[in-house]
mmCIF file of C-alpha atoms and ligand atoms in Angstrom:
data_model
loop_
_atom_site.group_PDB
_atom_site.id
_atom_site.type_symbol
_atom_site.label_atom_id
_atom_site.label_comp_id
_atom_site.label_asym_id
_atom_site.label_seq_id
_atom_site.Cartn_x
_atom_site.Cartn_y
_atom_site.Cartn_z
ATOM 1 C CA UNK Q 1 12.498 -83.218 3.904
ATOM 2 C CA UNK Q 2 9.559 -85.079 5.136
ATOM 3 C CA UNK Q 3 7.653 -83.382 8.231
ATOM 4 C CA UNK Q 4 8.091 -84.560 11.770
ATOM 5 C CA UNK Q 5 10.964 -85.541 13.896
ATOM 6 C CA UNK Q 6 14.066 -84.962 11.203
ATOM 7 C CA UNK Q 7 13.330 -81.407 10.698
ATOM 8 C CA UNK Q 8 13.778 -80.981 14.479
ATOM 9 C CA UNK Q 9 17.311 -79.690 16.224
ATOM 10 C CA UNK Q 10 17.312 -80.972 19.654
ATOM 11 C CA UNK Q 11 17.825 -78.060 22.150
ATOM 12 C CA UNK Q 12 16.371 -75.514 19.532
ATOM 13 C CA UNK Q 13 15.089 -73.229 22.154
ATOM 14 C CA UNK Q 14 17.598 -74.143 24.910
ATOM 15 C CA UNK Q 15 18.205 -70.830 27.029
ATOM 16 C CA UNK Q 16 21.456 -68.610 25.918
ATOM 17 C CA UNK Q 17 20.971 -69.080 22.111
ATOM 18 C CA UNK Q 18 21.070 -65.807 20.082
ATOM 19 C CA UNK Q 19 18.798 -65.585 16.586
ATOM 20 C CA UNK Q 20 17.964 -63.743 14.051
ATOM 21 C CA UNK Q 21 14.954 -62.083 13.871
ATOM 22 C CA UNK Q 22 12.349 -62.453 10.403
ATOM 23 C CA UNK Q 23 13.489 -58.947 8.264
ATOM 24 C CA UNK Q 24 11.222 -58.845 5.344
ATOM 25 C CA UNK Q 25 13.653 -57.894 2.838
ATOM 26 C CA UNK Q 26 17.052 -58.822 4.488
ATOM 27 C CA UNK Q 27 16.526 -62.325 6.265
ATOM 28 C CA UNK Q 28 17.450 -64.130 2.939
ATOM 29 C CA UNK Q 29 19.108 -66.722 2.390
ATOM 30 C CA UNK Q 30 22.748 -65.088 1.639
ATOM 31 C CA UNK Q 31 22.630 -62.611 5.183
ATOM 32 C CA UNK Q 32 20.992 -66.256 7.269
ATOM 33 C CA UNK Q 33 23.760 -68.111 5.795
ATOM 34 C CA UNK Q 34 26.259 -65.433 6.986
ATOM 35 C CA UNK Q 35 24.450 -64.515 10.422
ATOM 36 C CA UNK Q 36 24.779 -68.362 11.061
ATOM 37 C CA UNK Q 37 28.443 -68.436 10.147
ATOM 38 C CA UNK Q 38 29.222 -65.805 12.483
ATOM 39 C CA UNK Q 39 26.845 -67.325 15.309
ATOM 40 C CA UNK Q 40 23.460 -66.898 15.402
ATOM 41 C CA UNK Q 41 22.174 -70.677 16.764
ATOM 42 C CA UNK Q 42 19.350 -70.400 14.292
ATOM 43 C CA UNK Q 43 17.249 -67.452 11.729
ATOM 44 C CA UNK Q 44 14.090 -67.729 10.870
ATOM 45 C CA UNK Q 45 12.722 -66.409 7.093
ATOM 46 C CA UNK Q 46 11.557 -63.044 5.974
ATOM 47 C CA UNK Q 47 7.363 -63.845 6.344
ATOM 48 C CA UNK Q 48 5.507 -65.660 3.943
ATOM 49 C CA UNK Q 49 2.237 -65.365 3.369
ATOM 50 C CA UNK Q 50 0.105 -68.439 3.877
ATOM 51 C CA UNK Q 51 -2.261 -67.733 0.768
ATOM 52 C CA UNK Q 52 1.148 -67.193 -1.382
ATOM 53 C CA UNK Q 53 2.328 -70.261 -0.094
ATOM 54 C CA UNK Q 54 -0.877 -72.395 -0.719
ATOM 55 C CA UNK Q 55 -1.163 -70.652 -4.075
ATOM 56 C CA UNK Q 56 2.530 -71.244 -5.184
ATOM 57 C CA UNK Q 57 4.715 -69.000 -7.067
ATOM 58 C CA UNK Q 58 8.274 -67.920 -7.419
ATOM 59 C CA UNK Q 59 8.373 -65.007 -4.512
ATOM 60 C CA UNK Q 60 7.324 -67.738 -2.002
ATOM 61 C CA UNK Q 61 9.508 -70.602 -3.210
ATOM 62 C CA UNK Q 62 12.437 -68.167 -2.892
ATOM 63 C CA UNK Q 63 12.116 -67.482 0.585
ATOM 64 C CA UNK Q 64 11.868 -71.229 1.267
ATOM 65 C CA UNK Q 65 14.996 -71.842 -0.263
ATOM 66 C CA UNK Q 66 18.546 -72.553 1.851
ATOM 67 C CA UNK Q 67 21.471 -72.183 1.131
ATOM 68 C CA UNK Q 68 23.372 -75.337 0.819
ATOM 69 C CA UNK Q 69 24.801 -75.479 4.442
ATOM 70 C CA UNK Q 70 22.803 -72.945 5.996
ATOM 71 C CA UNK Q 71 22.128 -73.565 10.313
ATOM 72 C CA UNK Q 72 18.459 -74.248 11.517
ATOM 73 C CA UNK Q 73 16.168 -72.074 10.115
ATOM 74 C CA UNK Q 74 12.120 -71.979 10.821
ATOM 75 C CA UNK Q 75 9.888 -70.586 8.421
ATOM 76 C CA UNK Q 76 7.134 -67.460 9.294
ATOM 77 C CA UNK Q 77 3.921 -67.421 8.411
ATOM 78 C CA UNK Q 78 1.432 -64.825 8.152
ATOM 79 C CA UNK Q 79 -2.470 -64.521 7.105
ATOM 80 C CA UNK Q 80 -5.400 -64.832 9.177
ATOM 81 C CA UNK Q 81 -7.524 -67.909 7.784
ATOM 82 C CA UNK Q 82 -6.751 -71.254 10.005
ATOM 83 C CA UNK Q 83 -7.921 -73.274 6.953
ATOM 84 C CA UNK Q 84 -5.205 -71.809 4.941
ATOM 85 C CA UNK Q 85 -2.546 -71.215 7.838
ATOM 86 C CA UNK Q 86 -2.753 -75.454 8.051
ATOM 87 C CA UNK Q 87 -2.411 -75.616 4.427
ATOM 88 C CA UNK Q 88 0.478 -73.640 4.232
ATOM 89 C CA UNK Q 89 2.060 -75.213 7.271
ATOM 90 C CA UNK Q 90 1.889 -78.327 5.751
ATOM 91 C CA UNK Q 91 3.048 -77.028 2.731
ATOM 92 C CA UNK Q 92 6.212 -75.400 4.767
ATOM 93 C CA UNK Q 93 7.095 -78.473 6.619
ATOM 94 C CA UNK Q 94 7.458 -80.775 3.750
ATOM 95 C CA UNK Q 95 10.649 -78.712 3.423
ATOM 96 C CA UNK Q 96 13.703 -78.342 5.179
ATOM 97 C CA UNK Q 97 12.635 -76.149 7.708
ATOM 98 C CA UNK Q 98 12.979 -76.818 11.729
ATOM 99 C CA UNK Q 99 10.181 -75.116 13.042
ATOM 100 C CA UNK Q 100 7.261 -72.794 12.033
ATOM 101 C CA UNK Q 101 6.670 -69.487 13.598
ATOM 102 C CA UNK Q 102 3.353 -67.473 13.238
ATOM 103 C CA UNK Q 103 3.564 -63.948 12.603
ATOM 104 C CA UNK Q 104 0.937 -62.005 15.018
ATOM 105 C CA UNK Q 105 2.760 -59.056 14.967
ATOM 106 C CA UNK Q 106 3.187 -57.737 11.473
ATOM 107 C CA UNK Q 107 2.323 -53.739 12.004
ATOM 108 C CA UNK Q 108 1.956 -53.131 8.014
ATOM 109 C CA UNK Q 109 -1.341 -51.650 7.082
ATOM 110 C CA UNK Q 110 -1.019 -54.080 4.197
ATOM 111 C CA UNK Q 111 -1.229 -57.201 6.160
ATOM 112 C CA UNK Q 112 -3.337 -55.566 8.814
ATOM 113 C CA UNK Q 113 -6.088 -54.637 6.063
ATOM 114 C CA UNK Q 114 -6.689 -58.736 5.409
ATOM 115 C CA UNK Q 115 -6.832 -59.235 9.301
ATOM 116 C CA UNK Q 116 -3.573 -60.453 9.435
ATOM 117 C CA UNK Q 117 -0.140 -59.779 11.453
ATOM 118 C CA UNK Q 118 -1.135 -57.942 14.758
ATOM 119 C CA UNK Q 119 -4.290 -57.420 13.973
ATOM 120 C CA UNK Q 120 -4.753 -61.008 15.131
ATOM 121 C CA UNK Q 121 -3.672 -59.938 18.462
ATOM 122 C CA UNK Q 122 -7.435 -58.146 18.921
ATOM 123 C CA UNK Q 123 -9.270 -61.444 18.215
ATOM 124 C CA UNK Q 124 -7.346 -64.171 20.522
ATOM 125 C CA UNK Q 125 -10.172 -66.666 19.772
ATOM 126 C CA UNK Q 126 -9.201 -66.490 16.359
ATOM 127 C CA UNK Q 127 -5.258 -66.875 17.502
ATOM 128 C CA UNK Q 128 -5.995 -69.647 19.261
ATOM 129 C CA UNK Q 129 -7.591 -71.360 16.092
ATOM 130 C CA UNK Q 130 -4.870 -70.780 13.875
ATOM 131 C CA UNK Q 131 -2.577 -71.858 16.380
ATOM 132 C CA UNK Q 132 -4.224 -74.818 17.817
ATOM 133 C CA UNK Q 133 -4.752 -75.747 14.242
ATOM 134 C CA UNK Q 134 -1.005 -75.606 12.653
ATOM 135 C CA UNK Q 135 -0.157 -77.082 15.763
ATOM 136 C CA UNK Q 136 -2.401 -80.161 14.977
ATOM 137 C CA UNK Q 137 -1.654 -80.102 11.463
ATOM 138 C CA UNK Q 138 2.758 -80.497 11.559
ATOM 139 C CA UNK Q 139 4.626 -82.336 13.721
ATOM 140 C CA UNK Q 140 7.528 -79.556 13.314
ATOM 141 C CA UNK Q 141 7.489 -77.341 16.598
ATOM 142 C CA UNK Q 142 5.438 -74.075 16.239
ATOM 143 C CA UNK Q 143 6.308 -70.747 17.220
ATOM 144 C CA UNK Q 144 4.229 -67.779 17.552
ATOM 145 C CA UNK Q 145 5.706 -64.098 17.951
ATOM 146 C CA UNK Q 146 3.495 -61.367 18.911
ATOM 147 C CA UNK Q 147 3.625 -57.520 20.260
ATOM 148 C CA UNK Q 148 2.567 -56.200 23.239
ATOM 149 C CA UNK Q 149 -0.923 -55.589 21.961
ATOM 150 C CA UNK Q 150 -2.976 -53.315 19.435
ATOM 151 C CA UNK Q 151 -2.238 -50.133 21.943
ATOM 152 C CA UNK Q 152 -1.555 -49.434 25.598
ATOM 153 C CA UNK Q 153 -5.170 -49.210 25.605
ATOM 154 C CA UNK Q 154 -5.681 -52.964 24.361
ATOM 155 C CA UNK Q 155 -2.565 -54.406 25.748
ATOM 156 C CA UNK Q 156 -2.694 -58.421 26.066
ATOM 157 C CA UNK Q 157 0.213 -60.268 25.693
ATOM 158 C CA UNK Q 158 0.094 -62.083 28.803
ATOM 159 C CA UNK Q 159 -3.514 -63.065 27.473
ATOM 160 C CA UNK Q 160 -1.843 -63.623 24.227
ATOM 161 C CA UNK Q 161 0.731 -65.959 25.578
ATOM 162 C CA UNK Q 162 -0.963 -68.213 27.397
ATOM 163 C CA UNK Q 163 -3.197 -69.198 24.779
ATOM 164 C CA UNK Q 164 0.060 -69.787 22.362
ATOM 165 C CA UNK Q 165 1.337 -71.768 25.264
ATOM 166 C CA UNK Q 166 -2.265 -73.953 25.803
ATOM 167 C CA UNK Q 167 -2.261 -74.481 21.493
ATOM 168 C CA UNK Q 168 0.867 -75.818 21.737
ATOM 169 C CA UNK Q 169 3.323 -73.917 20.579
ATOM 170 C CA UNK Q 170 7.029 -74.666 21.502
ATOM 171 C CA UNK Q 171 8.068 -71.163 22.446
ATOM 172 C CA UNK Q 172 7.016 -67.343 21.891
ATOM 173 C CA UNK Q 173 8.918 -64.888 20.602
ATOM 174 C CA UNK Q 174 8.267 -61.393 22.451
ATOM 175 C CA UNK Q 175 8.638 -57.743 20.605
ATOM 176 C CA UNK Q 176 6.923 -55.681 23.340
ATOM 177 C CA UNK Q 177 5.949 -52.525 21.613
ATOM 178 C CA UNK Q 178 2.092 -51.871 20.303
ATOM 179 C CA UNK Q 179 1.260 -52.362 17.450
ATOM 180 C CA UNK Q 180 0.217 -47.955 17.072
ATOM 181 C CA UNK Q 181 4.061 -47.898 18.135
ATOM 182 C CA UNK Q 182 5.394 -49.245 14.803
ATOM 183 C CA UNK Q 183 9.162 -49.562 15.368
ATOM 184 C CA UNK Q 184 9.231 -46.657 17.460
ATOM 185 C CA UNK Q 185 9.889 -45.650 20.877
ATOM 186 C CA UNK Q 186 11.689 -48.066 23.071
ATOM 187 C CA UNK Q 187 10.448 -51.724 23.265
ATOM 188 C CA UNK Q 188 9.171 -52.371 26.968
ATOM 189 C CA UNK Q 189 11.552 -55.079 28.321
ATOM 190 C CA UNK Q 190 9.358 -55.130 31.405
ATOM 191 C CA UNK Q 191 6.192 -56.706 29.145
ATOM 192 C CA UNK Q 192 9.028 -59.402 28.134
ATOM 193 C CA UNK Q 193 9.618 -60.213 32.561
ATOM 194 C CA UNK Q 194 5.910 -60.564 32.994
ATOM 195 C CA UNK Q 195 5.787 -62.598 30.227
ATOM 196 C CA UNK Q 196 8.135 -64.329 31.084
ATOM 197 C CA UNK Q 197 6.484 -64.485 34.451
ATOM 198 C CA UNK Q 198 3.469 -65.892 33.205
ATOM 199 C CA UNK Q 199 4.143 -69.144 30.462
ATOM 200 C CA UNK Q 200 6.227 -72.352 31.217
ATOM 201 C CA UNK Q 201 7.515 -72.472 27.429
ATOM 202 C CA UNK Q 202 10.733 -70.706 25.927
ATOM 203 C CA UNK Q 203 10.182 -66.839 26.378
ATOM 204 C CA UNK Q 204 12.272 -65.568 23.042
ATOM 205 C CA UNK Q 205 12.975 -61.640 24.175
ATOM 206 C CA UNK Q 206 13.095 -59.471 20.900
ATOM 207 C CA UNK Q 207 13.266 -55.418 20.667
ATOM 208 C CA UNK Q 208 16.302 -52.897 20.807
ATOM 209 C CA UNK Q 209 19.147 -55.369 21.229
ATOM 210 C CA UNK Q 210 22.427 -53.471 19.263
ATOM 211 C CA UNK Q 211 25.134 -54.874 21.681
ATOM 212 C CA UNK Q 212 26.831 -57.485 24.078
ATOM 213 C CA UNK Q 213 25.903 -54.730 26.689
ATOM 214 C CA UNK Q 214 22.077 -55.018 25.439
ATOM 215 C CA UNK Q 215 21.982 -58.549 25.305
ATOM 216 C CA UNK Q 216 22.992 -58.796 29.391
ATOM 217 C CA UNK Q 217 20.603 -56.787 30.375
ATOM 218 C CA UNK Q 218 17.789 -57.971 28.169
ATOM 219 C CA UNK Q 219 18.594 -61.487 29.716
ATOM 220 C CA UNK Q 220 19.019 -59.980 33.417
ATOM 221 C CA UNK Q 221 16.157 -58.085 33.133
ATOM 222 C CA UNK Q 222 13.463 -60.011 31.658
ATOM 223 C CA UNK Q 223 14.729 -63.614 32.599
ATOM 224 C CA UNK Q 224 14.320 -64.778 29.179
ATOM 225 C CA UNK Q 225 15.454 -67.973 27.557
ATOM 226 C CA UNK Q 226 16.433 -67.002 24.582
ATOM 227 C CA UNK Q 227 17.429 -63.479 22.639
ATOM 228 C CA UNK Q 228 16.441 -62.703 19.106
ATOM 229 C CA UNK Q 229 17.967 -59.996 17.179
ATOM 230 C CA UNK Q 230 17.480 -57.886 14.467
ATOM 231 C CA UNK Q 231 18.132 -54.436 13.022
ATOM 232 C CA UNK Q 232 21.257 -54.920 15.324
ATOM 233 C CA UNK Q 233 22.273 -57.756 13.213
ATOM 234 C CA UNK Q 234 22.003 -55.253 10.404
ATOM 235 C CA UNK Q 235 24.322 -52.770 11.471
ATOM 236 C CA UNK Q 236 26.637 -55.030 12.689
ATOM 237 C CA UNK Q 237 26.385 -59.436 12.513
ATOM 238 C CA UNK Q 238 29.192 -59.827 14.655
ATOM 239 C CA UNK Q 239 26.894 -58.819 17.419
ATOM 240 C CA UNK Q 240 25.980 -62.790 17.117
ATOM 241 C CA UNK Q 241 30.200 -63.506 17.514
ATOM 242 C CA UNK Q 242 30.237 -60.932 20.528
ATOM 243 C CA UNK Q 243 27.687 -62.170 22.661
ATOM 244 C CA UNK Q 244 29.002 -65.852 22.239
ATOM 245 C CA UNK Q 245 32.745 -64.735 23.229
ATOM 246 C CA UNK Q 246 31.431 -63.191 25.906
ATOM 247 C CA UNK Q 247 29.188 -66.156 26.977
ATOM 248 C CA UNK Q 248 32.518 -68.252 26.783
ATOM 249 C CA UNK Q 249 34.867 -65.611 28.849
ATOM 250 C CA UNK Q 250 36.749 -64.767 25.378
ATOM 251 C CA UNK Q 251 37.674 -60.648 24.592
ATOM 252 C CA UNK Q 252 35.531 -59.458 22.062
ATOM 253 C CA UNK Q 253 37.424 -59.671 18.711
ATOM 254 C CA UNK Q 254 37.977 -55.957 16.769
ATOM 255 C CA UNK Q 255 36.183 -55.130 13.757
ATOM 256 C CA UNK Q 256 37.852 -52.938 11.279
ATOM 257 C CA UNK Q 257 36.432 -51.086 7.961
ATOM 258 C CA UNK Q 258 37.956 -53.850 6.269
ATOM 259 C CA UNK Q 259 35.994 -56.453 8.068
ATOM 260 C CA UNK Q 260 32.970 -55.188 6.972
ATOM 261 C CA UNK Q 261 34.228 -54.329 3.605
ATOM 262 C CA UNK Q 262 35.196 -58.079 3.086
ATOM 263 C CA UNK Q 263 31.737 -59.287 4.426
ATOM 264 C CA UNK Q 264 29.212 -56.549 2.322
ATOM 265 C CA UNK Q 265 31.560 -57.862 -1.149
ATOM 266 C CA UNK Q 266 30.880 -61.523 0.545
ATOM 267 C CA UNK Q 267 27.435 -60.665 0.717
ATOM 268 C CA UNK Q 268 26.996 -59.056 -2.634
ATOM 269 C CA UNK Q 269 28.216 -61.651 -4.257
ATOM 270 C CA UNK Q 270 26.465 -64.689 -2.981
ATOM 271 C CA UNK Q 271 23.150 -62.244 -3.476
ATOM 272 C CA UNK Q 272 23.620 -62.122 -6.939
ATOM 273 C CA UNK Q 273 24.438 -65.544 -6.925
ATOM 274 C CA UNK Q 274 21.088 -66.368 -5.323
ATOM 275 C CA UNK Q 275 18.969 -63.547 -7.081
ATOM 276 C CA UNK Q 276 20.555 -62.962 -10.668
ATOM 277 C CA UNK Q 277 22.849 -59.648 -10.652
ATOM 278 C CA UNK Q 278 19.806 -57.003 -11.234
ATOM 279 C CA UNK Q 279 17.974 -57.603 -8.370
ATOM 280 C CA UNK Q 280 20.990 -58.526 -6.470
ATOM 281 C CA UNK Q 281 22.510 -55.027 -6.722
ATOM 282 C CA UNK Q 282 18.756 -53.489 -6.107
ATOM 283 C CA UNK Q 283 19.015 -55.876 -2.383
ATOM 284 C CA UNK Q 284 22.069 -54.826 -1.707
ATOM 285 C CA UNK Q 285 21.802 -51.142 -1.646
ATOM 286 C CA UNK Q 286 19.693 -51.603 1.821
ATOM 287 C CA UNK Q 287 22.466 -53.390 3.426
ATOM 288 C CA UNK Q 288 25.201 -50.769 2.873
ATOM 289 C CA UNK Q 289 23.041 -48.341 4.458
ATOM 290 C CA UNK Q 290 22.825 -50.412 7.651
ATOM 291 C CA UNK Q 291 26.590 -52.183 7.261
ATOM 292 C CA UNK Q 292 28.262 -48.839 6.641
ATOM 293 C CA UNK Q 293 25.820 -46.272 8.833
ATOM 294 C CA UNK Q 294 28.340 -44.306 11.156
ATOM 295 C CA UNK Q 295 31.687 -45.113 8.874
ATOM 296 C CA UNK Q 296 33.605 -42.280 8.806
ATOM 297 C CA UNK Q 297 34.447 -40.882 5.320
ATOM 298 C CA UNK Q 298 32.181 -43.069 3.439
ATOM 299 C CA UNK Q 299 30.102 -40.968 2.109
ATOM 300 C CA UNK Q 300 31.333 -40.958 -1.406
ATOM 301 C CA UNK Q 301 31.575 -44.341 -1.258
ATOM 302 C CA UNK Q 302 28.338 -45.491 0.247
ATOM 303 C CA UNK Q 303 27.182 -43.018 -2.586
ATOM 304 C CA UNK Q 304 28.868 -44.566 -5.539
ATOM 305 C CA UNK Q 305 27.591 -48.375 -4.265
ATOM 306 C CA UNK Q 306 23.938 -46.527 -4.313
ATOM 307 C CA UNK Q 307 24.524 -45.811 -7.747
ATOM 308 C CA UNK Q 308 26.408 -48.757 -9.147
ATOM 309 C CA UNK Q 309 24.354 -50.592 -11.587
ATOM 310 C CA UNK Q 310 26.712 -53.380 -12.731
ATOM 311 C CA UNK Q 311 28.341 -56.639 -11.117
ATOM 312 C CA UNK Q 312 31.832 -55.179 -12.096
ATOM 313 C CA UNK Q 313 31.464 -51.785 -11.299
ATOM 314 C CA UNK Q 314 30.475 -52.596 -7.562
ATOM 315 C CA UNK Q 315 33.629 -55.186 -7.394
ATOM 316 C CA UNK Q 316 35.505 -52.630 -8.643
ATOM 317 C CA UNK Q 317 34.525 -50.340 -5.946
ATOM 318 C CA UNK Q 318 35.612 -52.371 -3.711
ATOM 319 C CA UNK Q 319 38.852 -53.004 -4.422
ATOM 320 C CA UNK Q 320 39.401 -49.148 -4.899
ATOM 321 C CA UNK Q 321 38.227 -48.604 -1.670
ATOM 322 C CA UNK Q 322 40.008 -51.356 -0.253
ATOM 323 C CA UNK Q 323 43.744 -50.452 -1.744
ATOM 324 C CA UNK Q 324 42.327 -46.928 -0.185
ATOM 325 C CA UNK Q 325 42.124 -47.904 3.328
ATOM 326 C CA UNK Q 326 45.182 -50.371 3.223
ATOM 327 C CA UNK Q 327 47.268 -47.238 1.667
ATOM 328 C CA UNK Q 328 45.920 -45.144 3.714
ATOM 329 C CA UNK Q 329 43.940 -45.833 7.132
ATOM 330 C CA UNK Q 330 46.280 -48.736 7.737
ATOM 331 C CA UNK Q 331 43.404 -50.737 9.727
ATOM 332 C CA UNK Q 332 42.425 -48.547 11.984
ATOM 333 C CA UNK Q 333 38.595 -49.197 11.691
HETATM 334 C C1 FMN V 401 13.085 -54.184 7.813
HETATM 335 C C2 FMN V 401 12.339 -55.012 8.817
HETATM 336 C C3 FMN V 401 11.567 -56.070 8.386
HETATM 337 C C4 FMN V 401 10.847 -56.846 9.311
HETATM 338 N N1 FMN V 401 10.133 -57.922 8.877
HETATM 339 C C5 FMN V 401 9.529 -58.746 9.779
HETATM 340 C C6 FMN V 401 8.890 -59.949 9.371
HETATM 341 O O1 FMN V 401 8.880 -60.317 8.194
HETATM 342 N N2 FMN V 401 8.281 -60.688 10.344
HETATM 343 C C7 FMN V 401 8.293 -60.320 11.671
HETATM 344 O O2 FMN V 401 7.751 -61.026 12.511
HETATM 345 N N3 FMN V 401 8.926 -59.212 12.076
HETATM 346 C C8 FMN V 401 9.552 -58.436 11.168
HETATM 347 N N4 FMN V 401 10.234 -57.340 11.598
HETATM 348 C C9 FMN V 401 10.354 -57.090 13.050
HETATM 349 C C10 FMN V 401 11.614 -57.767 13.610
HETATM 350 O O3 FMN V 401 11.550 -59.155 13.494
HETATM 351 C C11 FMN V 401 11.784 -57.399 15.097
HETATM 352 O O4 FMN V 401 10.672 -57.876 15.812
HETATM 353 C C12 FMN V 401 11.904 -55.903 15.329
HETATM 354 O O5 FMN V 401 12.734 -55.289 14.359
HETATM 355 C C13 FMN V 401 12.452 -55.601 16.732
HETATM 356 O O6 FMN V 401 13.702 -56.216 16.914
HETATM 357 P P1 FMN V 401 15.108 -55.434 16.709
HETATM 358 O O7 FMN V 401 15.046 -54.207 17.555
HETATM 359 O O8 FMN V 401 16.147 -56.418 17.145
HETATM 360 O O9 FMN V 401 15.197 -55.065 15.254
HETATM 361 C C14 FMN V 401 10.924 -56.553 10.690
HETATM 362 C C15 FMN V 401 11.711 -55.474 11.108
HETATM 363 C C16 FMN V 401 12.431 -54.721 10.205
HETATM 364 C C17 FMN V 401 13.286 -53.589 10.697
#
């Protein structure tokens, strides 16, 4: 697809939409296509790095491919060269992408060490190039999603913001923790309301959301637009379903073992579709750590997936386990 207006989904970053978050490693094209299925109003890509994508190669073409079908999807960027971040841009929206979001909040020393990711967020001069620039660059909305700062000591998202607002981007996606607080500790919903407080565009709030519950107070709290989620999307994708029913007044529906045990063998086999079956079954092996985590009496199971080292002998597992649990637990989650 072409750049400019057809890659665009009108009411993209309308308020009440749900998304999922950019998961090196999991936001694929097999779990998008599923998160979308099950509601998420649009995903955006595991990151890509701008020099990969200029460069070319087979890691970075992978992550820009969709699955036939698959809901709006934007495409994240990281690196910390403007030159480079327009090439790649313009690289990105030649495909069938809907927006491009810029990562300024990558914590890994790997992308710190080449200035990228958060480390961006301690030269805003040099965020507002690369934005201003992409910006000028595409005519596919930009994005930009940033932490809360370096530390508490260095905290300046509000700074951060505005100038993501002033280049032109569309909307910012908000993870309020440091970047010295990894992915621990709590995320700071407050730094999402005075945010919030502070821009006119789309405020996306990010950090800690597992549940309906989470997602209400998030929203009531920070008076975001829009919600992005994702380790809770890991442990369970119906959270996307859940929030919608409860949006529309509808009881949330049940999940049972089986559920997920239908939707991991869904999953496993449209990743080795997508990947080939050896690296399929290597990807898989993180998401039955997050799908199963806190399934009673799994254990041997969850240990014999780990294991498995064949297409068959993971199907096979399956149905074992799933003649088990209709034998014997009778759908009682
Ligand atoms: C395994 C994993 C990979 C991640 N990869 C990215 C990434 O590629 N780009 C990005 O901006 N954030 C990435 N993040 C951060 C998430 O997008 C999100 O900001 C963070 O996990 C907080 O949201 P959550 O609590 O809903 O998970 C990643 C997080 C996890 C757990």
């Amino acid at each position: 697809m072409d750049s400019g207006s057809t890659g665009k989904v009108p009411g993209l970053f309308d308020a009440s939409r749900v998304c999922l978050a950019p998961m090196a490693g999991y936001s694929d094209a097999p779990f998008r296509s599923i998160c979308g299925e099950i509601g998420a109003d649009f995903c955006v890509t595991e990151m890509v790095s701008s020099d990969g994508l200029v460069r070319g190669g087979d890691k970075t073409e992978r992550i820009m491919d969709k699955i036939d079908g698959e809901g709006p999807l934007g495409i994240q960027i990281f690196g910390s060269k403007p030159l480079i971040f327009v090439e790649a841009a313009k690289i990105a929206a030649r495909r069938d992408f809907d927006f491009i979001d810029l990562n300024f909040g990558c914590p890994v020393k790997k992308v710190i060490k080449k200035n990228g990711g958060s480390a961006i967020m301690r030269d805003l001069g040099l965020m507002e190039r690369i934005c201003g620039s992409v910006v000028e660059a595409v005519d596919l909305p930009v994005t930009v999603k940033i932490r809360s700062g370096w530390n508490s000591k260095e905290e300046n998202y509000i700074e951060a913001g505005k100038i993501a607002e002033a280049s032109g981007a569309v909307a910012i996606v908000m993870h309020p923790r440091y970047r010295s607080q990894g992915f621990s500790g709590k995320a700071d919903w407050d730094h999402i309301a005075r945010l919030k407080d502070a821009v006119s565009i789309p405020v996306i709030a990010n950090g800690d959301v597992k549940s309906v519950d989470d997602y209400l107070e998030i929203v009531d709290r920070t008076g975001c637009d829009l919600v992005m989620i994702g380790r809770g999307a890991l442990a369970s994708p119906w959270i996307f379903r859940d929030i919608k029913d409860f949006l529309q007044g509808k009881e949330p529906g049940k999940i049972y073992i089986s559920d997920k045990i239908d939707l991991l063998e869904r999953l496993f086999r449209m990743e080795i579709a997508w990947k080939g079956e050896r690296l399929g079954l290597l990807e898989m092996r993180k998401f039955y750590r997050w799908f199963l985590r806190g399934c009673s009496g799994m254990k041997e199971f969850r240990r014999r997936l780990a294991v498995a080292s064949r297409e068959k002998e993971v199907t096979d597992i399956f149905s074992g386990l799933r003649e088990e649990i209709e034998s014997k637990w009778k759908r009682t989650g």
